[in-house]
Coordinates of C-alpha atoms in Angstrom, one line a residue:
M997 CA 13.6 28.2 -10.9
T998 CA 12.8 28.5 -14.6
D999 CA 9.1 29.1 -15.3
S1000 CA 9.2 28.7 -19.1
P1001 CA 7.0 25.9 -20.4
R1002 CA 8.6 22.7 -21.4
T1003 CA 9.3 22.7 -25.1
H1004 CA 11.1 19.4 -25.6
Q1005 CA 11.2 15.8 -24.3
K1006 CA 7.5 15.9 -23.7
V1007 CA 5.8 12.6 -22.6
A1008 CA 2.3 12.3 -23.9
P1009 CA 0.1 12.4 -20.7
Y1010 CA -2.3 9.6 -21.6
R1011 CA 0.6 7.3 -22.8
A1012 CA 2.4 7.8 -19.5
V1013 CA -0.8 7.3 -17.6
W1014 CA -1.2 3.8 -19.1
L1015 CA 2.4 3.0 -18.6
E1016 CA 2.1 3.8 -14.9
G1017 CA -1.2 1.9 -14.8
L1018 CA 0.5 -1.1 -16.2
L1019 CA 3.3 -0.9 -13.7
T1020 CA 0.7 -0.6 -10.9
I1021 CA -1.0 -3.8 -12.1
V1022 CA 2.2 -5.7 -12.5
T1023 CA 3.4 -4.8 -9.0
M1024 CA 0.0 -5.8 -7.5
G1025 CA -0.6 -2.2 -6.4
C1026 CA 2.8 -1.8 -4.7
Y1027 CA 4.0 0.8 -7.2
L1028 CA 1.6 3.2 -5.5
F1029 CA 4.0 3.5 -2.6
I1030 CA 6.8 4.6 -5.0
W1031 CA 4.5 6.9 -6.9
F1032 CA 3.5 8.8 -3.8
A1033 CA 7.2 9.3 -2.9
L1034 CA 8.0 10.5 -6.5
A1035 CA 5.0 12.8 -6.5
A1036 CA 6.1 14.3 -3.1
R1037 CA 9.7 14.7 -4.5
D1038 CA 8.4 16.6 -7.6
C1039 CA 6.2 18.9 -5.4
K1040 CA 9.2 19.7 -3.2
R1041 CA 11.3 20.6 -6.2
I1042 CA 8.6 22.7 -7.8
T1043 CA 7.4 24.6 -4.8
G1044 CA 10.4 24.5 -2.5
R1045 CA 8.1 23.3 0.4
S1046 CA 9.4 21.0 3.1
F1047 CA 8.1 17.7 1.7
T1048 CA 9.9 14.5 2.9
P1049 CA 9.4 12.1 0.0
I1050 CA 10.5 9.0 1.9
L1051 CA 7.6 9.5 4.4
W1052 CA 5.1 9.7 1.6
F1053 CA 6.2 6.1 0.6
F1054 CA 4.4 4.9 3.7
A1055 CA 1.1 6.8 3.2
P1056 CA -0.5 4.0 1.1
V1057 CA 1.3 1.3 3.2
V1058 CA -0.2 2.3 6.6
C1059 CA -3.5 3.4 4.9
L1060 CA -4.9 5.5 7.8
P1061 CA -2.7 8.6 7.0
L1062 CA -3.7 8.3 3.3
P1063 CA -6.7 10.7 3.3
F1064 CA -4.5 13.4 5.0
A1065 CA -1.5 12.8 2.7
S1066 CA -3.8 12.9 -0.3
H1067 CA -5.3 16.2 0.9
I1068 CA -1.9 17.8 1.2
L1069 CA -0.9 16.5 -2.3
L1070 CA -4.1 17.7 -3.9
K1071 CA -3.8 21.1 -2.3
T1072 CA -0.2 21.4 -3.5
F1073 CA -1.3 20.5 -7.0
S1074 CA -4.0 23.1 -7.0
D1075 CA -1.5 25.8 -5.8
I1076 CA 0.9 24.9 -8.6
E1077 CA -1.9 24.9 -11.2
A1078 CA -3.1 28.3 -10.0
Q1079 CA 0.5 29.7 -10.1
R1080 CA 1.0 28.5 -13.7
Q1081 CA -2.6 29.0 -14.8
L1082 CA -2.9 25.3 -15.7
P1083 CA -6.2 23.5 -16.1
G1084 CA -7.0 22.0 -12.7
W1085 CA -9.6 20.6 -10.4
S1086 CA -12.0 22.6 -8.2
R1087 CA -12.0 22.3 -4.4
M1088 CA -15.1 20.0 -4.6
Q1089 CA -13.4 17.8 -7.1
N1090 CA -10.4 17.5 -4.8
I1091 CA -12.6 16.5 -1.9
A1092 CA -14.6 14.1 -4.0
W1093 CA -11.5 12.4 -5.4
N1094 CA -9.9 12.1 -2.0
G1095 CA -13.0 10.7 -0.4
L1096 CA -13.6 8.1 -3.2
F1097 CA -9.9 7.1 -3.5
S1098 CA -9.2 6.8 0.2
G1099 CA -12.5 5.1 0.8
A1100 CA -12.0 2.6 -1.9
Y1101 CA -8.3 1.9 -1.1
I1102 CA -8.9 1.5 2.6
G1103 CA -12.2 -0.3 2.1
A1104 CA -10.4 -3.0 0.0
Y1105 CA -8.2 -3.8 2.9
V1106 CA -11.1 -3.9 5.3
V1107 CA -13.0 -6.2 3.0
A1108 CA -10.0 -8.5 2.7
E1109 CA -9.5 -8.7 6.4
F1110 CA -13.1 -8.8 7.8
I1111 CA -15.6 -9.7 5.0
E1112 CA -13.6 -11.9 2.6
S1113 CA -15.6 -11.0 -0.4
Q1114 CA -13.3 -11.2 -3.4
A1115 CA -15.9 -9.6 -5.8
L1116 CA -16.3 -6.5 -3.6
Q1117 CA -12.6 -6.3 -3.0
F1118 CA -12.0 -6.3 -6.8
V1119 CA -14.6 -3.6 -7.4
L1120 CA -13.0 -1.4 -4.7
W1121 CA -9.5 -1.9 -6.1
A1122 CA -10.8 -1.1 -9.6
V1123 CA -12.3 2.2 -8.4
A1124 CA -9.1 3.1 -6.6
F1125 CA -7.0 2.2 -9.7
I1126 CA -9.1 4.3 -12.1
L1127 CA -8.9 7.3 -9.7
F1128 CA -5.2 6.9 -9.4
L1129 CA -4.8 7.1 -13.2
L1130 CA -6.7 10.4 -13.1
L1131 CA -4.4 11.8 -10.5
H1132 CA -1.3 10.6 -12.3
H1133 CA -2.5 12.3 -15.5
R1134 CA -2.9 15.5 -13.5
L1135 CA 0.6 15.2 -12.1
N1136 CA 2.1 14.6 -15.6
R1137 CA 0.4 17.8 -16.8
I1138 CA 2.2 19.7 -14.0
R1139 CA 5.5 18.0 -14.7
Q1140 CA 5.4 19.0 -18.3
A1141 CA 5.0 22.7 -17.4
F1142 CA 8.4 22.8 -15.6
E1143 CA 11.3 22.4 -18.0
S1144 CA 14.0 22.9 -15.4
E1145 CA 12.7 20.4 -12.8
P1146 CA 15.1 17.5 -12.8
M1147 CA 13.4 14.1 -13.3
M1148 CA 14.8 10.6 -13.6
H1149 CA 15.6 9.7 -17.2
R1150 CA 13.1 7.4 -18.7
F1151 CA 13.8 4.4 -21.0
A1152 CA 10.7 3.4 -23.0
G1153 CA 8.4 5.3 -20.6
F1154 CA 9.9 4.1 -17.3
N1155 CA 12.7 5.3 -15.2
A1156 CA 15.4 3.0 -13.9
L1157 CA 13.7 2.4 -10.5
E1158 CA 10.4 1.6 -12.2
W1159 CA 12.1 -0.9 -14.5
V1160 CA 13.8 -2.7 -11.6
V1161 CA 10.5 -2.8 -9.6
G1162 CA 8.5 -3.9 -12.7
L1163 CA 10.9 -6.7 -13.7
L1164 CA 11.2 -7.9 -10.2
F1165 CA 7.4 -8.2 -9.7
L1166 CA 7.0 -9.6 -13.2
A1167 CA 9.3 -12.4 -12.2
L1168 CA 7.2 -12.9 -9.0
W1169 CA 4.0 -13.0 -11.1
V1170 CA 5.5 -15.7 -13.4
G1171 CA 6.6 -17.8 -10.5
L1172 CA 3.2 -17.4 -8.8
F1173 CA 1.3 -18.5 -11.9
W1174 CA 3.7 -21.4 -12.4
A1175 CA 3.1 -22.5 -8.7
L1176 CA -0.6 -22.2 -9.1
G1177 CA -0.5 -24.2 -12.3
Q1178 CA 1.5 -27.0 -10.5
L1179 CA -1.0 -26.9 -7.6
K1180 CA -3.9 -27.3 -10.0
L1181 CA -2.2 -30.3 -11.6
V1182 CA -1.7 -31.9 -8.2
N1183 CA -5.2 -31.2 -7.0
V1184 CA -7.2 -32.1 -10.1
E1185 CA -9.3 -34.4 -7.9
T1186 CA -10.4 -31.8 -5.4
T1187 CA -14.1 -31.2 -5.0
R1188 CA -15.7 -28.2 -3.4
I1189 CA -17.9 -28.9 -0.3
E1190 CA -20.9 -26.7 0.2
S1191 CA -21.7 -25.4 3.7
G1192 CA -24.1 -27.8 5.5
T1193 CA -23.2 -30.8 3.3
E1194 CA -23.2 -34.2 5.0
V1195 CA -20.1 -36.1 3.9
V1196 CA -20.9 -39.8 3.7
L1197 CA -18.0 -42.3 3.4
P1198 CA -19.5 -45.8 2.8
E1199 CA -16.1 -47.4 2.6
A1200 CA -15.2 -46.1 6.1
G1201 CA -18.7 -46.5 7.4
V1202 CA -19.0 -42.9 8.7
R1203 CA -20.6 -39.6 8.0
F1204 CA -20.3 -36.1 9.3
T1205 CA -21.4 -32.6 8.3
V1206 CA -19.3 -29.7 7.2
N1207 CA -20.9 -26.5 8.5
Q1208 CA -18.5 -23.9 6.9
E1209 CA -17.9 -22.6 3.4
G1210 CA -14.8 -23.0 1.3
W1211 CA -13.9 -26.6 2.2
E1212 CA -12.8 -29.1 -0.5
N1213 CA -11.8 -32.8 -0.5
V1214 CA -8.3 -33.4 -1.6
P1215 CA -6.2 -36.4 -2.7
I1216 CA -5.0 -38.7 0.1
G1217 CA -1.6 -37.5 1.3
T1218 CA -2.3 -33.8 0.8
V1219 CA -2.6 -33.0 4.5
T1220 CA -1.5 -36.3 6.1
D1221 CA 1.1 -38.9 5.6
G1222 CA -1.1 -40.9 3.3
T1223 CA -2.6 -43.2 5.9
A1224 CA -6.0 -41.5 6.0
E1225 CA -9.2 -42.8 4.4
Y1226 CA -10.4 -39.3 3.4
E1227 CA -9.1 -35.7 3.6
L1228 CA -10.6 -32.3 3.5
R1229 CA -8.8 -29.0 3.3
G1230 CA -10.2 -25.7 4.7
P1231 CA -11.0 -22.5 2.9
A1232 CA -8.3 -21.3 0.4
S1233 CA -7.6 -18.3 2.6
L1234 CA -6.9 -20.7 5.5
N1235 CA -4.6 -23.3 4.2
N1236 CA -3.8 -24.5 7.7
M1237 CA -7.2 -26.1 8.4
W1238 CA -8.0 -29.7 7.6
Y1239 CA -10.0 -32.8 8.5
A1240 CA -8.9 -36.4 8.0
V1241 CA -10.7 -39.7 8.6
F1242 CA -8.7 -42.7 9.9
T1243 CA -9.9 -46.3 10.3
Y1244 CA -8.4 -49.0 12.5
T1245 CA -9.0 -52.8 12.6
E1246 CA -10.6 -54.8 15.4
H1247 CA -7.1 -55.7 16.6
D1248 CA -6.3 -52.1 17.5
D1249 CA -7.0 -51.2 21.1
F1250 CA -9.3 -48.3 21.8
N1251 CA -7.5 -47.0 24.9
E1252 CA -4.1 -47.3 23.2
V1253 CA -5.2 -45.3 20.1
A1254 CA -6.8 -42.6 22.3
Q1255 CA -3.7 -42.3 24.5
N1256 CA -1.3 -42.2 21.6
R1257 CA -3.4 -39.4 20.0
Y1258 CA -3.2 -37.4 23.3
A1259 CA 0.5 -38.0 23.6
T1260 CA 1.1 -37.0 20.0
Y1261 CA -0.8 -33.7 20.5
L1262 CA 1.3 -32.8 23.5
E1263 CA 4.5 -33.6 21.6
V1264 CA 3.7 -31.4 18.6
L1265 CA 2.2 -28.6 20.7
P1266 CA 4.5 -28.0 23.6
G1267 CA 2.8 -26.3 26.5
A1268 CA -0.6 -26.8 25.0
Q1269 CA -3.8 -26.8 27.0
C1270 CA -5.5 -30.1 26.5
T1271 CA -8.8 -31.7 27.4
A1272 CA -9.9 -35.3 27.0
S1273 CA -13.3 -36.9 27.6
R1274 CA -14.6 -40.4 27.3
S1275 CA -18.1 -41.7 27.3
L1276 CA -20.3 -44.6 26.2
Q1277 CA -22.2 -44.3 22.9
Q1278 CA -25.9 -44.0 23.5
G1279 CA -27.6 -47.3 24.0
T1280 CA -24.3 -49.3 23.7
D1281 CA -21.3 -50.4 25.7
L1282 CA -19.0 -49.0 23.0
L1283 CA -16.7 -46.1 23.8
R1284 CA -16.3 -42.6 22.4
S1285 CA -13.3 -40.3 23.0
V1286 CA -12.7 -36.7 22.3
V1287 CA -9.2 -35.2 22.7
S1288 CA -8.5 -31.5 22.1
C1289 CA -5.3 -29.5 22.5
E1290 CA -4.9 -25.7 22.0
N1291 CA -1.7 -23.7 21.7
T1292 CA -0.4 -20.3 20.7
E1293 CA 2.6 -19.9 18.4
A1294 CA 4.0 -16.8 16.7
G1295 CA 0.8 -15.0 17.8
D1296 CA -1.5 -17.4 16.0
K1297 CA -3.8 -20.0 17.6
Q1298 CA -3.5 -23.8 17.0
L1299 CA -6.0 -26.5 17.7
Y1300 CA -5.8 -30.3 17.3
I1301 CA -9.0 -32.3 18.0
S1302 CA -9.7 -36.0 17.6
H1303 CA -13.0 -37.8 17.8
L1304 CA -12.5 -41.6 18.2
I1305 CA -15.4 -44.0 17.9
E1306 CA -15.4 -47.7 18.9
R1307 CA -17.3 -50.1 16.6
E1308 CA -18.0 -53.8 16.6
K1309 CA -15.5 -54.1 13.8
G1310 CA -12.6 -51.8 14.5
L1311 CA -12.3 -48.1 15.3
V1312 CA -12.9 -44.9 13.3
E1313 CA -11.5 -41.4 14.0
L1314 CA -12.0 -37.9 12.6
V1315 CA -9.0 -35.6 13.3
G1316 CA -9.2 -31.8 12.8
Y1317 CA -6.4 -29.3 12.7
M1318 CA -6.4 -25.5 12.4
W1319 CA -3.6 -22.9 12.8
V1320 CA -4.9 -19.3 12.1
A1321 CA -4.9 -15.8 13.4
P1322 CA -6.7 -15.2 16.7
R1323 CA -9.7 -13.4 15.0
K1324 CA -10.1 -16.2 12.5
Y1325 CA -9.7 -18.7 15.3
T1326 CA -12.6 -17.2 17.2
Q1327 CA -14.7 -17.1 14.0
Y1328 CA -14.1 -20.7 12.8
K1329 CA -13.5 -22.7 16.0
P1330 CA -17.2 -23.3 17.1
Q1331 CA -18.3 -24.8 13.8
F1332 CA -14.9 -26.6 13.4
V1333 CA -15.3 -28.4 16.7
R1334 CA -18.9 -29.1 15.9
D1335 CA -18.0 -30.8 12.7
V1336 CA -15.5 -33.1 14.4
K1337 CA -17.8 -34.0 17.3
G1338 CA -20.6 -34.7 14.8
L1339 CA -18.9 -37.8 13.5
I1340 CA -21.4 -40.7 13.2
A1341 CA -20.4 -44.3 12.7
D1342 CA -22.6 -46.5 10.4
E1343 CA -22.0 -50.2 11.0
K1344 CA -21.3 -51.9 7.6

């Protein structure tokens, strides 16, 4: 191995840092996987140690091995810097960087999965991103010290693999923003519903309370076939949750509508566990029916629930549907069912 300092084809450290930073942003953080593999490859070539670059690709993917992988990487950087008498980080700086980076990186995933705070998740990603740029600048300084270490040829700051990944994700970003733009045009009439809001529908003669955050009313036909009187869609992170209000005339038979709803649930949820209850509305001889069917598909939980109310002039029904992961199902189901069962008919 040639130990002479690199004297040509230098890449300015800060310029390369921001190029890598741009690539990380464009790929929504996925470039970190490739960066760890490339860093391990260069460490192997410089030190001759038994790094396996492909395994390092999975360190940020799996998350839990990340602190241990980062510790090995930082120690290797320190050894190389000591060997070549390069400016480096102290042992405490290595520990602090690893703790902050791993904590922020893993914390962002935990927040996304369990807390659902976009603001906190953004802060954690920003911290991890800034720390990544510092480490990348450090690696570039090491790379520049080894003229004989083969590296992939760069075009305008990026190597061929980085260009492919960057352009691919750039196309995905463009497609995503186009789709979101189209969705915004379709749903210009949507209105956010605050938690605890009583939804009053004078035209349908009903009201009910939405007890969870993130719901919004959407144009008719968004979640049904267009025959509903009113539609609500669940939180943005749970697109498979909705409520719909249906009305029927005095010519529709209560028993037939309730039975058809039950049969429909069994048809769309094969093998589902269903319950049905029927009772008189308090102080009247008018009927009330609640039909509920639960099912598991592809590991996720599904629930259909219908609350049908008989009135002097026709029937009214609130239907709810959710299809979410088991943990989300446990979290949202109680209030979800409470909303549907809380339907109140106001005679017009």
